[in-house]
């Protein structure tokens, strides 16, 4: 989101943050999370490179059953769990383009008017679970059954991974249509419903008027239909990031007693892996990282190195270590893997903006100067009100006519309403008055594939080389994706006939406006290529697959093909982007990975005995 609406939200925060800060300051100081010092150990059982969504889950789970195990969790960013820009849902964009965001951008997109697209990624403990829109949507069962088929491993089917989804979940059943058999109530990750704008209710009515069913549960037996999304927002109105959920308990970090120990080192950048040849097999034995004082350190893993640096940085660390293809003459390729950095896929969205009726409930009205004090009071006292909203409060998961099926339960597109003016570029400017809502259509099964490469440079003030991701989502490189988005825009315009008549919405189309004819393929395509953006659900750059698949980087147990004691656990392993949202699947993958790591360790020890 951009423009006046978000600036208004930030103003609201400024007025109320004194109260929020008082609540946050009452916490006890956390231990085991300090910057790296010369007194730290240099040997651990497991080294986790990346304290993001998956890394936090892994650290917690690997230490919960074994009091003798030690884990080192390395994170480039800071611990931001108790800061207002992370905790308050309505301030979801306030960490964008700051030091807590990696501030990554794509290369110019050849098939999207050569535009450069932002690639938002959290640079803090919790990773993107600390910066995203907090939607808890697993995606259709068919996607996981596809994994199981491709991997020839039934343990990745939806039936088998459902227990891992439930294991992490602390579901708060506030909405009586949920399906309890699909939810867990004893995990650490709070999942619930929160604030609901009246404009969101109007969106539901418009969908129902078109014959779209109201889904009982977006994570139940079918994802199809219009539904209120479940979110990882706590009952107190705070974001439940993976770091807060899995590492927030002082018994977990630093651990001890009946648990293993966790050392979290923040503000450290993992440069490369330490590799050795053992019994003729390339083996990961540790990592090299740089601390905040620009000093290089080596640490060693007695059991495994677990790479959780995310879809853009996990392949970069592999390439910098000589795994994949050559990126610089000084870095020999010690283990060729052609799939490293390939197969990048992401959802692509196109927002259509509507000027709303004057009394429509939007961010502009609920967080106007007139309403700010009320909103701040409601949030700081009860954790409710518009500041507890992540704004994407209603979603429709739909199949389109005349589009090839992806399975009987798989949606082609997601359509959502945001009660604000949302535009991926600033071209054309922003309105200075009025009230707006945006209907965004998202392609859930894009055919286009991109890449992540490495730009190598000598950084000032640092010894050695720096490696920056070169990100090319390559959106709309396949004409099929353009076709799907054209049909999506036509659907939104059909829906708009009901939206503009609804008493809680009203208004008329502002962008791209009636000047773009619905029946004109070329005119729609022009708007699509100039107005679309990725939705920050990138995955696939270290694809999970069989050894016979030339693009596969890890196997069905997330072990890097041909390299011992090295696994990758993050969205980069997802073979193709989920037709849902990626945070919940990432947590599931980490939950399953923790069990696989323990199983393999016990199995190996049993053989030695």
XYZ file of C-alpha atoms in Angstrom:
609
model
C 0.000 0.000 0.000
C 1.087 3.546 -0.693
C -0.197 7.079 -0.452
C -2.258 9.112 1.953
C -4.087 6.149 3.468
C -0.931 4.582 4.819
C 0.449 7.913 5.970
C -2.776 8.303 7.937
C -2.206 4.905 9.535
C 1.317 5.943 10.499
C -0.056 9.118 12.048
C -2.500 7.034 14.037
C 0.379 4.947 15.251
C 2.297 8.022 16.321
C -0.561 9.138 18.518
C -1.035 5.784 20.172
C 2.423 4.321 20.332
C 3.232 5.791 23.710
C 0.668 3.450 25.224
C 1.864 0.550 23.100
C 5.471 1.210 24.068
C 4.575 1.140 27.749
C 3.006 -2.292 27.286
C 6.064 -3.543 25.379
C 8.579 -2.134 27.866
C 7.173 -4.260 30.685
C 8.712 -7.385 29.200
C 11.805 -8.886 30.739
C 15.025 -8.589 28.809
C 15.565 -11.631 26.637
C 18.780 -13.614 26.929
C 20.447 -15.798 24.350
C 19.758 -13.164 21.657
C 22.746 -10.871 21.941
C 25.121 -9.888 19.133
C 28.019 -12.279 18.560
C 30.963 -12.027 20.950
C 34.402 -13.608 21.166
C 33.142 -15.617 24.143
C 30.616 -17.533 22.054
C 31.110 -21.205 21.295
C 32.237 -22.175 17.817
C 30.752 -25.693 17.731
C 27.029 -26.560 17.805
C 25.006 -29.616 16.925
C 22.930 -27.700 14.391
C 23.608 -24.394 12.677
C 20.542 -22.708 11.214
C 21.481 -20.088 8.614
C 18.517 -17.713 8.641
C 16.213 -16.792 11.540
C 13.133 -16.296 9.370
C 9.777 -18.039 9.289
C 11.208 -21.563 9.011
C 14.400 -21.027 11.022
C 12.542 -20.014 14.183
C 10.300 -23.088 13.992
C 13.280 -25.394 13.483
C 15.251 -23.973 16.397
C 12.324 -24.442 18.763
C 11.429 -27.957 17.625
C 14.967 -29.368 17.471
C 15.590 -28.434 21.103
C 12.278 -29.444 22.668
C 12.968 -33.166 23.126
C 16.714 -33.383 23.670
C 18.303 -31.504 26.622
C 21.762 -32.219 25.207
C 21.280 -30.645 21.772
C 22.669 -27.201 20.928
C 21.427 -24.924 18.135
C 22.962 -21.761 16.713
C 20.465 -19.549 14.889
C 22.071 -16.878 12.677
C 19.934 -13.905 11.620
C 20.969 -10.896 9.525
C 18.387 -8.571 11.048
C 17.361 -7.616 14.561
C 14.827 -8.892 17.088
C 11.839 -6.646 16.325
C 9.039 -8.601 17.999
C 8.228 -5.870 20.495
C 8.328 -2.916 18.135
C 5.184 -1.140 16.981
C 5.793 -1.536 13.246
C 5.858 -5.324 13.643
C 3.249 -5.831 16.370
C 0.423 -3.631 15.095
C -1.364 -5.321 12.152
C -2.607 -2.116 10.506
C 0.973 -0.858 10.242
C 1.840 -3.813 8.040
C 3.686 -1.693 5.470
C 5.647 0.491 7.883
C 8.702 -1.780 7.889
C 8.795 -1.812 4.073
C 11.780 -0.022 2.552
C 13.536 0.260 5.912
C 16.568 -1.541 7.346
C 14.147 -4.264 8.500
C 13.320 -5.087 4.882
C 15.960 -6.534 2.560
C 14.877 -3.781 0.093
C 15.286 -6.121 -2.853
C 14.124 -5.279 -6.359
C 13.740 -7.239 -9.539
C 15.564 -6.608 -12.759
C 13.449 -4.709 -15.321
C 10.585 -6.978 -16.338
C 10.720 -7.417 -20.099
C 7.089 -8.524 -20.307
C 5.776 -5.851 -17.916
C 6.852 -2.593 -19.558
C 10.417 -2.988 -18.244
C 9.238 -2.045 -14.771
C 11.335 -2.843 -11.695
C 9.270 -4.615 -9.023
C 9.792 -4.489 -5.263
C 10.475 -7.833 -3.602
C 9.567 -7.271 0.057
C 11.322 -9.636 2.481
C 11.628 -9.327 6.242
C 15.160 -8.736 7.521
C 14.531 -9.466 11.181
C 13.934 -12.375 13.500
C 10.829 -14.087 12.154
C 11.682 -13.041 8.607
C 8.711 -12.409 6.360
C 6.272 -13.648 9.013
C 7.200 -10.386 10.777
C 6.503 -8.147 7.787
C 3.750 -9.823 5.726
C -0.042 -9.426 5.773
C -0.587 -12.198 8.364
C -2.949 -14.307 6.250
C -3.115 -17.949 7.340
C -4.166 -19.777 4.165
C -2.682 -23.185 3.425
C -3.840 -23.627 -0.165
C -5.765 -26.520 -1.755
C -5.209 -30.168 -0.938
C -4.396 -30.823 -4.597
C -1.128 -28.872 -4.368
C 0.283 -31.137 -1.664
C -0.971 -34.277 -3.390
C 0.918 -33.044 -6.468
C 4.093 -32.816 -4.373
C 3.587 -36.371 -3.148
C 3.130 -37.637 -6.708
C 6.146 -35.773 -8.109
C 8.369 -36.836 -5.206
C 7.039 -40.419 -5.169
C 6.616 -39.914 -1.435
C 3.099 -40.092 0.067
C 4.316 -38.377 3.243
C 3.954 -35.030 1.397
C 0.249 -35.599 0.586
C -2.249 -33.296 2.249
C -3.518 -36.127 4.443
C 0.011 -36.652 5.801
C 1.051 -33.006 6.189
C -2.229 -31.932 7.845
C -0.973 -33.106 11.296
C 1.997 -30.730 10.913
C -0.295 -27.810 10.104
C -2.334 -28.658 13.191
C 0.737 -29.182 15.369
C 1.845 -25.560 15.061
C -1.626 -24.034 15.361
C -3.292 -22.474 18.398
C -6.649 -21.871 16.774
C -9.118 -19.513 18.463
C -12.602 -20.551 17.227
C -14.400 -17.201 17.213
C -16.266 -17.822 13.965
C -18.823 -20.618 14.156
C -18.454 -21.921 10.583
C -14.910 -23.265 10.914
C -14.255 -27.010 10.553
C -12.520 -28.166 13.761
C -11.100 -31.392 12.323
C -8.736 -29.299 10.213
C -7.342 -27.182 13.059
C -5.018 -27.563 16.015
C -5.614 -25.934 19.386
C -2.436 -26.791 21.308
C 0.359 -25.298 19.192
C 2.255 -22.063 19.812
C 1.076 -20.144 16.698
C -2.123 -18.201 17.343
C -4.630 -18.232 14.480
C -7.895 -16.306 14.663
C -10.164 -13.756 12.977
C -9.958 -10.043 13.609
C -11.429 -6.661 12.710
C -14.014 -6.539 9.897
C -14.822 -3.409 7.882
C -18.392 -3.036 6.650
C -16.990 -2.711 3.137
C -15.708 -6.284 3.541
C -19.248 -7.433 4.321
C -20.383 -5.762 1.093
C -17.742 -7.722 -0.831
C -19.166 -10.976 0.537
C -22.692 -9.991 -0.484
C -21.550 -9.108 -4.012
C -19.869 -12.508 -4.417
C -22.942 -14.321 -3.168
C -25.085 -12.333 -5.604
C -22.958 -13.833 -8.398
C -23.610 -17.350 -7.129
C -20.252 -17.823 -5.402
C -20.644 -19.971 -2.321
C -19.600 -18.747 1.086
C -16.832 -21.069 2.246
C -17.115 -22.555 5.710
C -13.375 -22.500 6.332
C -10.507 -21.402 4.038
C -8.397 -24.175 5.564
C -11.138 -26.786 5.651
C -12.356 -29.353 3.147
C -12.348 -26.881 0.227
C -10.673 -23.547 -0.346
C -13.119 -22.535 -3.087
C -15.575 -19.718 -2.423
C -15.712 -16.346 -0.678
C -14.406 -16.397 2.870
C -13.011 -14.419 5.757
C -9.338 -15.407 5.951
C -7.877 -16.690 9.168
C -4.901 -14.651 10.347
C -1.984 -15.070 12.702
C -3.047 -12.123 14.817
C -3.245 -12.847 18.529
C -6.344 -12.232 20.611
C -4.575 -9.195 22.094
C -4.318 -7.685 18.608
C -0.590 -8.330 18.123
C 1.041 -10.105 15.166
C 1.990 -13.689 15.990
C 5.177 -13.978 13.937
C 7.094 -17.253 13.931
C 9.705 -15.715 16.244
C 7.100 -14.532 18.745
C 5.172 -17.813 18.557
C 8.007 -20.336 18.622
C 10.832 -18.480 20.382
C 8.952 -16.025 22.603
C 8.738 -18.300 25.638
C 11.801 -17.720 27.897
C 11.933 -21.479 28.457
C 12.777 -21.896 24.771
C 15.529 -19.270 24.461
C 18.143 -19.786 25.757
C 16.654 -23.096 26.904
C 18.222 -25.518 29.331
C 16.643 -27.839 31.856
C 14.685 -30.464 29.958
C 15.242 -28.620 26.689
C 18.282 -28.113 24.519
C 19.939 -24.721 24.199
C 19.471 -22.046 21.519
C 21.909 -19.254 20.804
C 20.429 -16.549 18.558
C 22.989 -14.265 16.973
C 21.441 -11.230 15.293
C 22.999 -8.729 12.857
C 25.196 -11.407 11.296
C 25.413 -12.203 7.588
C 26.113 -15.747 6.462
C 28.653 -15.531 3.638
C 29.168 -19.151 2.650
C 29.178 -22.764 3.776
C 32.203 -24.671 5.034
C 32.561 -27.822 2.931
C 34.887 -30.815 3.213
C 35.316 -34.083 1.334
C 34.576 -37.012 3.647
C 34.645 -40.566 2.333
C 34.503 -39.139 -1.159
C 31.320 -37.129 -0.477
C 31.082 -33.352 -0.301
C 29.994 -32.567 3.289
C 28.788 -29.394 5.020
C 30.649 -28.884 8.293
C 29.815 -25.267 9.188
C 29.374 -21.718 7.935
C 31.316 -18.489 7.583
C 29.510 -15.356 8.727
C 30.270 -11.684 9.219
C 29.230 -9.947 12.447
C 28.020 -6.358 12.863
C 31.610 -5.196 13.395
C 32.505 -6.585 9.965
C 34.576 -9.434 11.459
C 34.497 -12.870 9.817
C 33.829 -15.945 11.962
C 33.764 -19.676 11.342
C 31.420 -21.946 13.273
C 31.091 -25.705 12.958
C 28.098 -28.053 13.025
C 28.545 -31.443 14.658
C 25.381 -32.824 13.049
C 23.950 -30.693 10.216
C 23.856 -27.273 8.588
C 20.278 -26.131 7.929
C 19.926 -23.420 5.292
C 16.820 -21.288 5.948
C 17.816 -18.032 4.280
C 14.748 -17.800 2.051
C 13.862 -17.993 -1.606
C 16.343 -15.292 -2.663
C 19.261 -15.840 -0.291
C 19.426 -19.638 0.061
C 20.470 -20.038 -3.599
C 22.941 -17.149 -3.215
C 24.661 -18.858 -0.272
C 24.881 -22.100 -2.270
C 26.381 -20.300 -5.270
C 28.858 -18.425 -3.056
C 29.927 -21.818 -1.680
C 30.561 -23.335 -5.110
C 27.318 -25.323 -5.237
C 25.382 -24.811 -8.441
C 27.144 -22.926 -11.244
C 30.113 -20.569 -11.308
C 29.433 -16.933 -10.406
C 33.018 -15.654 -10.060
C 36.443 -16.803 -11.197
C 37.666 -16.947 -7.602
C 34.897 -19.371 -6.565
C 35.385 -22.844 -8.052
C 32.336 -25.033 -8.550
C 32.809 -27.915 -6.122
C 29.388 -29.447 -6.690
C 27.407 -28.696 -9.871
C 23.629 -28.393 -9.430
C 21.968 -26.705 -12.421
C 18.696 -26.081 -10.582
C 20.149 -23.647 -8.021
C 18.387 -20.305 -8.530
C 16.067 -21.636 -11.260
C 12.305 -22.290 -11.203
C 11.360 -19.016 -9.463
C 7.576 -18.624 -9.354
C 5.385 -16.041 -7.672
C 1.797 -14.920 -7.639
C 1.043 -11.873 -9.768
C -1.710 -9.423 -8.839
C -3.575 -6.652 -10.623
C -5.484 -4.061 -8.585
C -8.609 -2.314 -9.863
C -9.433 0.798 -7.852
C -12.940 2.069 -7.096
C -13.983 5.433 -5.778
C -16.283 4.578 -2.890
C -19.469 6.138 -1.620
C -18.763 8.930 0.913
C -19.929 6.849 3.898
C -18.128 3.642 2.838
C -16.053 2.122 5.657
C -12.439 2.347 4.477
C -9.050 3.218 5.908
C -9.649 6.789 4.794
C -12.778 7.085 6.966
C -11.853 4.848 9.925
C -8.396 6.373 10.327
C -9.232 9.929 9.405
C -8.226 12.685 11.795
C -11.760 12.611 13.166
C -11.562 8.900 14.015
C -7.897 8.490 15.023
C -8.323 8.875 18.758
C -11.137 6.312 18.833
C -9.072 3.814 16.824
C -5.997 4.234 19.005
C -8.019 3.905 22.216
C -9.760 0.746 21.005
C -6.470 -0.865 20.055
C -4.336 0.069 23.056
C -7.064 -0.824 25.554
C -8.632 -3.934 23.988
C -6.540 -4.942 20.965
C -9.529 -4.335 18.673
C -10.688 -1.846 16.056
C -9.222 -0.882 12.680
C -5.621 -0.912 13.942
C -6.039 -4.664 14.557
C -6.874 -5.225 10.872
C -4.424 -6.446 8.245
C -6.892 -5.001 5.682
C -7.227 -8.036 3.371
C -10.293 -9.163 5.311
C -12.189 -11.118 2.629
C -10.876 -13.405 -0.098
C -12.515 -15.278 -2.962
C -10.807 -18.370 -4.330
C -12.292 -19.043 -7.741
C -12.123 -21.176 -10.848
C -12.615 -19.412 -14.169
C -14.569 -20.634 -17.174
C -12.525 -21.725 -20.200
C -9.277 -21.983 -18.213
C -7.528 -25.360 -18.111
C -8.124 -27.095 -14.761
C -5.384 -27.570 -12.167
C -7.397 -30.193 -10.293
C -11.010 -30.287 -9.106
C -10.309 -28.425 -5.870
C -7.702 -25.964 -7.103
C -8.647 -22.316 -7.685
C -7.288 -20.388 -10.657
C -7.416 -16.961 -9.043
C -7.811 -15.174 -5.732
C -9.814 -11.963 -5.581
C -9.621 -9.764 -2.487
C -10.806 -6.392 -1.300
C -8.600 -3.863 0.477
C -10.479 -0.859 1.899
C -7.938 1.628 0.556
C -6.232 3.002 -2.539
C -3.564 0.446 -3.535
C -1.397 0.770 -6.588
C 1.912 -0.998 -7.397
C 3.440 2.065 -9.036
C 3.166 5.799 -8.413
C 2.564 6.533 -12.073
C -0.592 8.600 -12.347
C -0.296 9.858 -8.777
C -2.683 9.447 -5.878
C -5.972 11.196 -5.184
C -5.915 13.813 -2.446
C -9.537 13.442 -1.402
C -12.368 10.933 -1.430
C -12.555 7.358 -0.233
C -11.420 4.298 -2.189
C -11.296 0.528 -2.151
C -9.197 -1.798 -4.314
C -10.211 -5.157 -5.770
C -7.106 -7.183 -6.548
C -7.091 -10.270 -8.757
C -4.199 -12.695 -8.235
C -3.040 -15.496 -10.546
C -2.534 -18.518 -8.283
C -0.988 -20.970 -10.748
C 1.332 -18.905 -12.952
C 3.098 -20.708 -15.781
C 5.884 -18.128 -16.122
C 9.135 -18.992 -14.377
C 12.046 -16.788 -13.388
C 15.507 -16.998 -11.866
C 17.678 -15.778 -9.015
C 21.321 -15.166 -9.825
C 24.208 -13.544 -7.983
C 25.879 -10.197 -8.575
C 29.400 -10.275 -7.166
C 31.044 -7.085 -5.992
C 33.878 -5.874 -3.792
C 32.251 -3.913 -0.985
C 33.910 -0.872 0.518
C 35.302 -1.448 3.973
C 35.008 -5.224 3.709
C 37.512 -7.894 2.919
C 36.408 -10.300 0.245
C 33.376 -10.344 -2.002
C 29.721 -9.432 -1.544
C 26.899 -11.345 -3.200
C 23.612 -9.661 -4.076
C 20.569 -11.465 -5.455
C 19.698 -10.730 -9.073
C 15.973 -11.405 -9.129
C 14.039 -11.952 -12.341
C 10.442 -13.117 -11.686
C 9.965 -12.966 -15.476
C 6.256 -12.238 -15.045
C 3.978 -12.670 -18.044
C 6.707 -14.367 -20.059
C 4.123 -17.062 -20.773
C 1.049 -15.746 -22.667
C -1.208 -18.054 -20.681
C -0.733 -15.875 -17.578
C -1.836 -12.802 -19.533
C -4.936 -14.676 -20.658
C -5.795 -15.660 -17.067
C -5.390 -12.080 -15.871
C -7.577 -10.743 -18.687
C -10.353 -13.122 -17.634
C -9.761 -12.129 -14.013
C -10.289 -8.449 -14.842
C -13.490 -9.329 -16.668
C -14.675 -11.212 -13.611
C -13.920 -8.221 -11.363
C -15.987 -5.996 -13.626
C -18.912 -8.403 -13.408
C -18.496 -8.379 -9.645
C -18.324 -4.576 -9.686
C -21.872 -4.374 -10.989
C -22.939 -5.707 -7.591
C -20.284 -3.829 -5.585
C -21.347 -0.380 -6.754
C -24.968 -1.116 -5.822
C -24.124 -2.341 -2.332
C -25.031 0.146 0.440
C -21.682 -0.409 2.214
C -19.556 0.137 -0.911
C -21.097 2.025 -3.837
C -18.950 4.206 -6.086
C -17.498 3.638 -9.531
C -14.355 2.300 -11.175
C -11.461 4.769 -10.927
C -8.634 2.646 -12.382
C -8.231 1.515 -15.068
C -11.654 3.175 -15.683
C -14.337 2.676 -18.292
C -11.975 4.075 -20.920
C -10.541 0.531 -21.143
C -13.235 -1.604 -22.831
C -13.924 -4.978 -21.234
C -14.140 -6.726 -24.606
C -10.854 -5.320 -25.946
C -8.108 -7.931 -25.373
C -5.302 -5.603 -26.426
C -6.448 -2.748 -24.182
C -6.723 -5.066 -21.167
C -3.306 -6.564 -21.885
C -1.757 -3.098 -21.992
C -3.177 -2.301 -18.535
C -2.082 -5.688 -17.192
C 1.525 -5.245 -18.294
C 1.713 -1.704 -16.910
C -0.150 -2.254 -13.621
C 0.615 -5.747 -12.264
C 3.039 -6.655 -9.491
C 4.203 -9.756 -7.662
C 2.479 -10.577 -4.357
C 5.654 -11.559 -2.422
C 4.892 -15.294 -2.431
C 8.066 -16.266 -4.319
C 9.282 -19.855 -4.101
C 10.971 -22.693 -5.963
C 14.626 -21.586 -6.365
C 15.983 -24.701 -4.590
C 13.289 -27.037 -5.818
C 12.435 -30.274 -4.034
C 12.498 -33.201 -6.470
C 13.877 -36.568 -7.490
C 17.562 -36.962 -8.309
C 16.520 -37.640 -11.912
C 15.038 -34.122 -12.147
C 17.805 -31.811 -13.449
C 16.167 -28.798 -11.768
C 15.871 -30.440 -8.325
C 18.197 -29.139 -5.599
C 16.898 -31.060 -2.556
C 15.345 -34.502 -2.169
C 12.093 -35.483 -0.449
C 13.781 -35.158 2.941
C 15.113 -31.684 2.055
C 18.724 -32.885 1.784
C 20.776 -31.160 -0.901
C 21.406 -33.675 -3.693
C 24.985 -34.915 -3.497
C 26.001 -32.966 -0.390
C 25.993 -34.634 3.017
C 24.739 -32.959 6.232
C 23.133 -30.031 4.388
C 19.403 -29.340 4.120
C 17.367 -26.419 2.867
C 14.166 -25.568 4.721
C 12.266 -22.536 3.445
C 10.004 -21.503 0.540
C 12.802 -22.088 -1.959
C 12.129 -25.855 -1.825
C 8.435 -25.574 -2.834
C 8.228 -27.109 -6.345
C 5.554 -24.683 -7.591
C 3.856 -21.814 -5.852
C 0.916 -22.824 -3.655
C -2.551 -21.706 -4.783
C -2.932 -19.999 -1.426
C -0.458 -18.058 0.728
C 3.039 -19.237 1.583
C 3.571 -18.528 5.295
C 1.494 -21.412 6.683
C 3.062 -23.955 4.261
C 6.543 -22.735 5.258
C 5.822 -23.375 8.931
C 4.442 -26.821 8.031
C 7.602 -27.653 6.067
C 9.753 -26.660 9.052
C 7.636 -28.748 11.430
C 8.005 -31.781 9.167
C 11.708 -31.104 8.630
C 12.383 -31.124 12.380
C 10.906 -34.614 12.622
C 12.872 -35.838 9.594
C 16.129 -34.456 11.001
C 15.586 -36.244 14.319
C 14.576 -39.473 12.575
C 17.649 -39.458 10.326
C 19.973 -38.711 13.245
C 18.565 -41.541 15.357
C 18.676 -43.903 12.393
C 22.324 -43.056 11.667
C 23.292 -43.518 15.340
C 21.494 -46.860 15.494
C 23.555 -48.093 12.525
C 26.808 -47.020 14.209
C 25.884 -48.880 17.383
